[in-house]
Coordinates of N, CA and C in Angstrom, one line a residue:
M355 N 5.1 -14.5 16.8 CA 5.6 -13.5 15.7 C 6.1 -11.8 16.2
D356 N 6.7 -12.3 16.8 CA 7.7 -10.4 17.6 C 8.5 -10.5 16.2
S357 N 8.6 -11.3 15.5 CA 9.5 -10.2 14.2 C 9.0 -9.3 13.3
I358 N 7.4 -9.6 12.9 CA 7.3 -8.2 12.3 C 7.2 -6.9 13.6
Q359 N 6.6 -7.1 14.3 CA 6.7 -6.0 15.8 C 7.2 -4.5 15.3
E360 N 8.5 -5.0 14.5 CA 9.4 -3.8 14.4 C 8.6 -3.4 13.3
F361 N 8.4 -4.4 12.4 CA 7.5 -3.8 11.0 C 7.0 -2.4 10.9
I362 N 6.3 -1.5 11.4 CA 6.0 -0.7 11.3 C 6.2 0.6 12.7
G363 N 7.4 0.0 12.7 CA 8.0 1.4 13.8 C 8.0 2.8 13.1
T364 N 8.9 2.3 12.0 CA 9.3 3.4 11.1 C 8.7 4.3 10.2
C365 N 6.8 3.5 10.0 CA 6.1 4.0 9.4 C 5.8 4.7 9.7
N366 N 5.8 6.0 9.3 CA 4.3 7.0 9.7 C 3.0 7.2 8.9
S367 N 1.9 7.6 9.1 CA 0.7 7.5 9.3 C 0.5 7.8 7.5
D368 N 1.2 8.8 6.7 CA 1.5 8.5 5.4 C 1.7 8.0 4.6
S369 N 3.4 7.3 5.3 CA 4.6 7.1 4.1 C 3.9 5.7 3.7
T370 N 5.0 5.7 2.9 CA 4.9 3.9 2.4 C 5.4 3.3 3.1
C371 N 5.2 2.4 3.9 CA 5.8 1.1 4.9 C 6.1 -0.4 3.1
S372 N 7.2 -0.4 4.1 CA 7.9 -1.6 3.5 C 8.9 -2.4 4.2
L373 N 8.3 -4.0 3.9 CA 9.0 -4.8 4.4 C 10.4 -5.4 3.9
T374 N 11.4 -5.3 5.0 CA 13.0 -5.5 5.5 C 13.2 -7.0 5.9
N375 N 14.0 -7.8 4.8 CA 14.3 -8.7 5.6 C 15.7 -8.5 6.8
N376 N 15.4 -9.4 8.2 CA 15.9 -9.2 8.5 C 16.4 -10.4 9.2
T377 N 17.8 -11.0 9.9 CA 18.2 -12.6 9.9 C 17.4 -13.3 10.6
S378 N 16.8 -13.5 11.4 CA 15.6 -14.0 12.3 C 14.4 -13.9 11.6
M379 N 13.9 -12.6 11.3 CA 12.3 -12.6 10.9 C 12.8 -11.0 10.1
T380 N 11.8 -11.1 9.8 CA 11.4 -9.3 8.6 C 10.9 -8.5 9.6
T381 N 10.6 -7.5 8.5 CA 10.6 -6.2 9.6 C 10.3 -4.9 9.0
L382 N 9.2 -3.9 9.4 CA 9.1 -3.2 8.1 C 10.0 -2.0 8.6
T383 N 10.0 -1.1 6.9 CA 10.8 0.1 6.8 C 10.1 1.2 6.3
S384 N 10.5 2.4 6.9 CA 9.8 3.7 5.8 C 10.7 4.4 4.6
L385 N 10.5 4.5 3.5 CA 11.9 4.7 2.8 C 11.6 6.4 2.4
A386 N 10.1 6.8 3.7 CA 10.0 8.0 3.2 C 10.8 9.4 3.2
S387 N 11.7 8.5 4.5 CA 12.8 9.4 4.8 C 14.0 9.6 3.6
G388 N 13.5 8.8 2.0 CA 14.4 9.0 1.3 C 15.9 8.2 1.1
S389 N 15.9 7.4 2.1 CA 17.1 7.2 2.9 C 17.2 6.5 1.3
G390 N 19.0 6.6 0.8 CA 18.8 5.6 -0.3 C 18.9 6.0 -1.7
A391 N 18.4 7.0 -1.5 CA 17.3 8.0 -3.1 C 18.3 9.2 -3.1
S392 N 18.5 9.0 -4.2 CA 19.9 10.2 -4.9 C 18.9 11.9 -5.4
S393 N 19.3 12.8 -5.3 CA 18.8 14.0 -5.5 C 19.5 14.8 -6.8
S394 N 19.9 13.6 -8.0 CA 20.1 14.2 -9.1 C 19.7 14.8 -10.0
P395 N 20.3 16.2 -10.7 CA 19.4 16.5 -11.6 C 18.9 16.2 -12.7
S396 N 19.7 14.9 -13.5 CA 19.2 13.7 -14.6 C 18.4 13.5 -13.9
A397 N 16.8 13.9 -14.7 CA 15.9 13.3 -15.2 C 15.7 11.5 -14.9
S398 N 16.8 11.1 -16.0 CA 17.3 9.4 -16.0 C 18.2 9.2 -15.0
N399 N 18.3 9.4 -14.2 CA 19.3 8.9 -12.7 C 18.0 9.1 -11.4
S400 N 17.1 10.0 -11.5 CA 16.0 9.9 -10.8 C 14.8 9.0 -10.5
T401 N 14.9 8.7 -12.1 CA 14.0 7.9 -12.6 C 14.5 6.3 -12.3
A402 N 15.2 6.1 -13.0 CA 16.4 5.2 -12.4 C 16.5 4.4 -11.0
A403 N 16.7 5.7 -9.6 CA 16.6 5.7 -8.4 C 15.6 5.7 -8.1
T404 N 14.4 5.8 -8.3 CA 13.1 5.4 -7.7 C 12.3 4.2 -8.4
S405 N 13.0 3.8 -9.7 CA 12.9 2.7 -10.2 C 13.4 1.7 -9.1
S406 N 14.8 2.0 -8.7 CA 15.4 1.0 -8.1 C 14.7 0.9 -6.5
R407 N 14.2 2.0 -6.4 CA 13.8 1.7 -4.3 C 12.4 0.9 -4.8
Y408 N 12.0 1.1 -5.9 CA 10.6 0.2 -5.5 C 10.8 -0.9 -5.9
E409 N 11.6 -1.7 -6.6 CA 12.1 -2.6 -6.6 C 13.1 -3.3 -5.2
N410 N 13.6 -2.4 -5.0 CA 14.0 -3.2 -3.5 C 12.8 -3.1 -2.3
Q411 N 12.4 -2.7 -2.9 CA 11.2 -1.9 -1.1 C 9.7 -3.4 -2.0
K412 N 9.9 -3.6 -3.2 CA 9.3 -5.0 -2.9 C 9.3 -6.0 -3.1
R413 N 10.7 -6.3 -3.5 CA 12.3 -7.4 -3.1 C 11.4 -7.6 -1.3
R414 N 11.7 -6.6 -0.5 CA 11.7 -6.7 0.9 C 10.4 -7.3 1.4
D415 N 9.4 -6.8 1.0 CA 7.8 -7.0 0.9 C 7.6 -8.4 0.4
W416 N 8.2 -9.1 -0.4 CA 8.1 -10.5 -0.7 C 8.4 -11.2 -0.3
N417 N 9.9 -11.2 0.2 CA 10.4 -12.1 1.5 C 10.0 -11.4 3.0
T418 N 9.3 -10.7 3.3 CA 8.5 -11.2 4.6 C 7.5 -11.6 4.5
F419 N 6.6 -11.5 3.4 CA 5.4 -12.4 3.3 C 5.2 -13.7 3.2
G420 N 6.6 -13.8 2.5 CA 7.2 -15.4 2.7 C 7.3 -15.7 4.4
Q421 N 7.8 -15.1 5.0 CA 8.3 -15.1 6.7 C 7.2 -15.2 7.2
Y422 N 6.1 -14.7 7.0 CA 5.1 -15.0 7.7 C 4.4 -16.0 7.5
L423 N 4.5 -16.6 6.1 CA 3.5 -17.6 5.5 C 4.3 -18.9 6.6
K424 N 6.1 -18.9 6.7 CA 6.5 -20.0 7.0 C 6.1 -19.9 8.5
N425 N 5.9 -18.4 9.5 CA 5.0 -18.5 10.9 C 4.3 -18.8 10.7
H426 N 3.2 -18.8 10.0 CA 1.8 -19.4 9.8 C 1.6 -20.3 10.8
R427 N 0.6 -20.8 11.8 CA 0.4 -21.6 11.7 C -0.6 -23.0 11.9
P428 N -1.4 -23.2 11.0 CA 0.1 -24.1 11.4 C 0.9 -23.0 9.5
P429 N 2.2 -23.6 9.4 CA 2.6 -23.1 8.4 C 2.0 -23.5 7.2
L430 N 2.3 -22.4 6.1 CA 1.5 -21.8 4.5 C 2.0 -22.1 3.7
S431 N 2.2 -22.6 3.1 CA 2.9 -22.9 1.3 C 2.3 -21.4 0.7
L432 N 2.9 -21.0 -0.2 CA 2.3 -20.0 -1.3 C 0.9 -20.4 -1.9
S433 N 1.4 -21.7 -2.4 CA 0.4 -22.4 -3.5 C -1.1 -22.6 -2.7
R434 N -1.0 -22.4 -1.7 CA -2.4 -22.5 -0.7 C -2.8 -21.1 -0.4
C435 N -2.5 -19.9 -0.6 CA -2.3 -19.1 0.3 C -4.0 -18.1 -0.6
S436 N -4.9 -18.2 0.4 CA -5.4 -17.4 -0.9 C -6.5 -15.9 -0.7
G437 N -6.7 -15.0 -0.8 CA -7.0 -14.2 -0.4 C -7.7 -13.4 1.3
A438 N -8.1 -14.8 2.1 CA -8.5 -15.0 3.4 C -7.3 -14.3 4.0
H439 N -6.2 -15.1 3.6 CA -4.8 -15.4 4.4 C -4.0 -13.4 4.0
V440 N -4.2 -13.4 2.6 CA -3.7 -11.8 2.1 C -4.2 -11.1 3.5
L441 N -5.9 -10.8 3.6 CA -6.5 -10.2 4.6 C -5.9 -10.8 6.2
E442 N -5.6 -12.0 6.1 CA -5.2 -11.8 8.1 C -4.1 -11.1 8.3
F443 N -3.4 -11.0 6.7 CA -1.8 -11.1 7.4 C -2.1 -9.1 7.4
L444 N -3.3 -8.6 6.5 CA -3.2 -6.6 6.8 C -4.0 -6.7 7.8
R445 N -4.4 -7.5 8.7 CA -4.9 -7.4 10.0 C -4.0 -7.6 10.5
Y446 N -3.0 -8.5 10.8 CA -1.8 -8.6 11.7 C -1.9 -7.7 12.0
L447 N -1.1 -6.4 10.5 CA -0.3 -5.7 10.8 C -1.0 -4.2 10.7
D448 N -2.1 -4.3 10.9 CA -2.8 -3.1 11.8 C -3.0 -2.8 13.3
Q449 N -2.0 -3.9 13.9 CA -1.8 -3.2 15.4 C -0.8 -2.8 15.7
F450 N -0.1 -2.4 14.1 CA 1.6 -2.0 14.7 C 1.4 -0.3 14.2
G451 N 0.4 -0.1 13.5 CA 0.3 1.5 12.8 C 0.1 2.6 13.7
K452 N 0.1 3.8 12.8 CA 0.3 5.0 13.7 C -0.6 6.1 13.2
T453 N -1.8 5.5 12.5 CA -2.7 6.9 12.2 C -4.0 6.0 13.0
K454 N -4.2 7.4 13.3 CA -5.5 7.5 14.3 C -6.8 7.2 13.9
V455 N -7.3 6.4 13.8 CA -8.8 6.2 13.0 C -9.7 6.3 14.2
H456 N -10.9 7.6 14.3 CA -11.3 7.6 15.5 C -13.1 6.9 14.9
S457 N -13.7 6.0 16.2 CA -14.8 5.8 16.3 C -15.9 6.7 16.5
A458 N -17.1 6.3 15.7 CA -18.1 7.1 15.5 C -18.2 7.6 16.8
M459 N -18.3 6.9 18.1 CA -18.6 7.8 19.5 C -17.8 9.1 19.5
C460 N -16.8 9.0 19.3 CA -14.8 9.9 19.3 C -16.0 11.4 19.0
P461 N -15.4 12.6 20.2 CA -16.0 13.5 19.8 C -15.4 14.5 18.4
F462 N -14.5 13.7 17.8 CA -13.3 14.2 17.0 C -13.5 13.2 15.9
Y463 N -15.0 12.4 15.8 CA -14.9 12.0 14.5 C -14.8 12.4 13.3
G464 N -14.0 12.9 12.5 CA -14.8 13.7 10.9 C -13.2 14.6 11.1
H465 N -13.2 14.8 12.3 CA -12.6 16.1 12.3 C -10.4 15.5 11.6
P466 N -9.9 15.6 11.0 CA -8.5 15.7 10.2 C -7.7 16.0 11.6
N467 N -8.2 16.9 11.9 CA -6.8 17.6 13.2 C -7.2 18.2 14.2
P468 N -7.2 16.8 15.3 CA -8.1 16.6 16.5 C -7.6 17.2 17.8
P469 N -8.1 18.4 18.4 CA -7.5 19.4 19.3 C -6.6 18.6 20.8
A470 N -7.2 17.3 20.6 CA -7.1 17.0 22.2 C -6.3 15.3 22.0
P471 N -6.0 14.7 22.5 CA -5.4 12.8 22.2 C -6.9 12.4 22.5
C472 N -7.5 11.6 22.4 CA -8.4 10.0 22.6 C -8.2 8.9 22.7
P473 N -8.7 7.9 22.9 CA -8.4 6.6 23.0 C -9.2 5.6 21.9
C474 N -8.9 6.2 20.7 CA -9.1 5.4 20.0 C -7.8 4.9 19.0
P475 N -8.0 3.3 18.2 CA -7.4 2.9 18.0 C -6.1 3.3 16.8
L476 N -4.8 2.5 17.2 CA -4.1 3.3 15.3 C -4.3 2.1 14.6
R477 N -3.6 2.2 13.6 CA -4.2 1.6 13.2 C -3.6 2.0 11.9
Q478 N -2.8 0.7 10.6 CA -2.1 0.8 9.1 C -3.2 2.1 8.4
A479 N -2.4 3.1 7.7 CA -3.1 3.9 6.6 C -3.3 3.3 5.6
W480 N -4.7 3.9 5.1 CA -4.8 3.0 4.0 C -4.4 2.7 2.6
G481 N -3.1 4.1 2.3 CA -2.8 4.4 1.6 C -1.1 3.7 1.7
S482 N -1.2 3.3 2.8 CA 0.0 2.4 2.7 C 0.0 1.1 2.9
L483 N -1.1 0.4 3.0 CA -1.3 -1.2 2.9 C -1.7 -1.0 1.5
D484 N -2.8 -0.2 0.8 CA -2.7 0.1 -0.9 C -1.7 -0.3 -1.4
A485 N -0.2 0.5 -1.0 CA 0.9 0.6 -2.3 C 1.7 -0.5 -1.3
L486 N 1.2 -1.4 -0.4 CA 1.4 -2.8 0.1 C 1.4 -3.7 -0.9
I487 N -0.2 -3.7 -1.0 CA -0.8 -5.1 -2.0 C -0.1 -4.8 -3.4
G488 N 0.3 -3.2 -3.9 CA 0.3 -3.4 -4.8 C 1.3 -3.7 -5.7
R489 N 2.3 -3.9 -4.2 CA 4.3 -4.1 -4.2 C 3.9 -5.8 -4.7
L490 N 3.0 -6.9 -3.5 CA 3.1 -7.9 -3.5 C 2.6 -8.6 -4.8
R491 N 1.3 -7.8 -5.2 CA 0.6 -8.5 -6.4 C 1.7 -8.6 -7.1
A492 N 2.3 -7.7 -7.4 CA 3.4 -7.0 -8.8 C 4.6 -8.8 -8.2
A493 N 4.9 -8.3 -6.9 CA 5.9 -9.8 -6.5 C 5.4 -10.6 -7.1
F494 N 4.1 -11.5 -6.8 CA 3.2 -12.9 -6.7 C 3.9 -13.0 -8.7
E495 N 3.5 -12.1 -9.3 CA 3.7 -12.7 -10.6 C 5.2 -12.8 -11.0
E496 N 5.9 -11.8 -10.8 CA 6.6 -12.2 -11.5 C 8.0 -13.4 -10.4
N497 N 7.2 -13.6 -10.0 CA 7.7 -14.8 -9.0 C 7.2 -16.6 -9.2
G498 N 6.7 -16.4 -10.4 CA 6.0 -17.1 -12.0 C 4.8 -17.9 -11.3
G499 N 4.0 -17.0 -10.5 CA 2.1 -17.1 -10.0 C 1.0 -16.6 -11.1
K500 N 0.8 -17.7 -11.0 CA -0.7 -16.7 -12.2 C -1.9 -15.7 -12.0
P501 N -1.7 -15.0 -12.6 CA -2.7 -13.2 -12.9 C -3.9 -14.5 -12.3
E502 N -4.8 -15.0 -12.4 CA -5.5 -15.8 -12.1 C -5.4 -16.2 -10.7
A503 N -4.8 -16.2 -10.6 CA -4.4 -17.2 -8.5 C -3.9 -16.6 -8.1
N504 N -3.6 -14.6 -8.3 CA -2.9 -14.1 -7.4 C -3.8 -14.0 -6.1
P505 N -3.2 -13.8 -4.6 CA -4.0 -14.0 -4.0 C -4.5 -12.0 -3.6
F506 N -3.3 -11.5 -4.3 CA -3.2 -9.9 -3.9 C -3.9 -9.6 -5.0
G507 N -4.2 -9.8 -5.7 CA -5.6 -9.7 -6.3 C -7.4 -9.7 -6.1
A508 N -7.2 -11.0 -5.1 CA -8.2 -11.2 -5.0 C -9.6 -10.2 -4.9
R509 N -11.1 -10.8 -5.2 CA -11.8 -9.3 -4.4 C -12.5 -9.0 -3.4
A510 N -11.8 -10.3 -2.4 CA -12.1 -10.1 -0.5 C -10.9 -9.1 -0.4
V511 N -10.1 -8.8 -0.9 CA -8.7 -7.9 -0.7 C -9.2 -6.5 -0.8
R512 N -9.0 -6.5 -2.5 CA -10.0 -5.4 -3.3 C -11.4 -4.7 -2.0
L513 N -11.9 -5.1 -2.2 CA -13.7 -4.8 -1.2 C -12.7 -4.5 0.8
Y514 N -11.5 -5.0 1.0 CA -11.5 -4.8 2.6 C -10.2 -3.5 2.0
L515 N -9.6 -3.4 1.3 CA -9.4 -2.0 1.1 C -10.3 -0.6 1.0
R516 N -11.0 -1.4 0.0 CA -11.9 -0.3 -0.4 C -12.6 0.4 1.1
E517 N -13.0 -0.8 1.7 CA -13.7 -0.7 2.9 C -13.0 0.3 3.8
V518 N -11.9 -0.4 4.1 CA -10.5 0.6 5.0 C -10.3 2.3 4.4
R519 N -10.5 2.0 3.3 CA -10.5 3.6 2.4 C -11.8 4.6 3.3
D520 N -13.0 4.0 3.2 CA -13.7 4.8 3.1 C -14.0 4.7 5.0
V521 N -13.6 4.0 5.6 CA -14.2 4.1 7.5 C -12.5 5.0 7.6
Q522 N -11.6 5.2 6.7 CA -10.4 5.9 7.3 C -10.7 7.3 7.1
S523 N -11.5 7.3 5.4 CA -11.7 8.9 5.2 C -12.8 9.6 6.1
K524 N -14.1 8.6 6.4 CA -15.1 9.4 7.3 C -14.1 9.8 8.8
A525 N -13.9 8.6 9.5 CA -13.1 9.3 10.7 C -12.4 10.0 11.0
R526 N -10.9 10.1 9.6 CA -10.5 10.9 10.0 C -10.5 12.3 9.1
G527 N -11.9 12.5 8.5 CA -12.4 13.8 7.8 C -11.6 14.1 6.9
I528 N -10.8 13.1 6.2 CA -10.7 13.3 4.9 C -10.4 12.8 3.5
S529 N -10.0 13.2 2.8 CA -11.0 12.8 1.3 C -9.6 12.0 0.9
Y530 N -10.1 10.6 0.1 CA -8.9 10.1 -1.0 C -9.2 9.7 -2.3
E531 N -10.2 11.1 -2.9 CA -10.3 11.0 -4.6 C -9.3 11.0 -4.9
K532 N -9.5 10.1 -6.0 CA -8.1 9.9 -7.1 C -7.6 11.3 -7.4
K533 N -6.7 11.8 -7.7 CA -6.4 13.2 -8.6 C -6.5 12.5 -10.4
K534 N -7.5 13.7 -11.3 CA -8.0 13.5 -12.2 C -6.6 14.1 -12.7
R535 N -5.8 13.0 -13.9 CA -4.9 13.6 -14.9 C -5.0 14.6 -15.7
K536 N -4.3 16.3 -15.7 CA -4.7 16.9 -16.5 C -4.4 16.4 -18.2
R537 N -5.4 16.7 -18.8 CA -5.0 16.7 -20.0 C -5.0 17.7 -20.7
P538 N -3.4 17.2 -21.9 CA -3.2 19.2 -22.4 C -4.5 19.1 -23.6
P539 N -4.9 20.5 -23.7 CA -6.0 21.0 -24.2 C -5.5 20.9 -26.0
P540 N -6.9 19.9 -26.5 CA -6.7 19.6 -27.9 C -6.3 20.9 -29.1
Q541 N -5.3 20.4 -29.4 CA -4.7 21.2 -30.1 C -4.7 21.6 -31.7
Q542 N -5.6 23.0 -32.1 CA -6.1 23.0 -33.5 C -5.2 22.6 -34.4
S543 N -5.7 22.0 -35.6 CA -4.6 21.7 -36.5 C -4.5 22.6 -37.3
M544 N -3.1 23.2 -37.4 CA -2.8 24.1 -38.4 C -2.2 23.7 -39.6
M545 N -3.0 23.1 -40.5 CA -3.1 22.3 -42.0 C -2.4 23.1 -43.0
P546 N -2.3 23.2 -44.1 CA -2.7 24.3 -44.8 C -4.2 24.3 -45.5
P547 N -4.6 25.2 -45.8 CA -5.9 24.2 -46.5 C -5.3 24.1 -48.0
P548 N -6.8 23.1 -48.5 CA -6.0 22.6 -49.8 C -5.9 23.0 -50.8
A549 N -5.3 22.7 -51.9 CA -5.1 22.8 -52.8 C -6.5 23.2 -53.7
G550 N -6.1 24.5 -54.5 CA -7.2 25.2 -55.1 C -8.7 25.9 -54.3
A551 N -8.3 25.9 -53.1 CA -9.2 26.6 -52.3 C -9.4 28.0 -52.3
T552 N -10.5 28.5 -52.0 CA -9.9 30.3 -52.6 C -10.8 30.8 -51.3
H553 N -10.3 32.2 -50.9 CA -10.9 32.5 -49.6 C -12.0 33.8 -49.6

């Protein structure tokens, strides 16, 4: 399985990783550098470029996961793939991660910017794994899979991602709170007073 070993060579700790197809196998590349993205002043062009980049990334991710299943021992068909196999895939990718996750015994546990190196392992960043699963979940259904049979939406996968988020949050001293959307203030009605109303 050397093939995915180039997997996250270009992924950095907080960038979104993508899986890319290669002739022999597939590898992950990072689009965080913005390669292929146009910085057009037009909002519609920008949206189209973002959408196109997402679609290309999703297609590469899907092809890579398919290749992973083919190289699985024993080979595994998509119809027999379960949440457990998705977890196996995520754990496999962990060995190519670039995010330092401190152990509870490490003196830098909970420090976002440790002052010195430590022997703690490198892992895939939670954000990268979460984005990857989101793309694969969408690709599964776009390729004819039934939502209720989607292994990427399995409860075990959701729990695993939540655990990774919590562990990394504590170990790295980084909060992963969801940003709350700012809602526009309620507009006051400027309706004219009803006919016949007196002041």
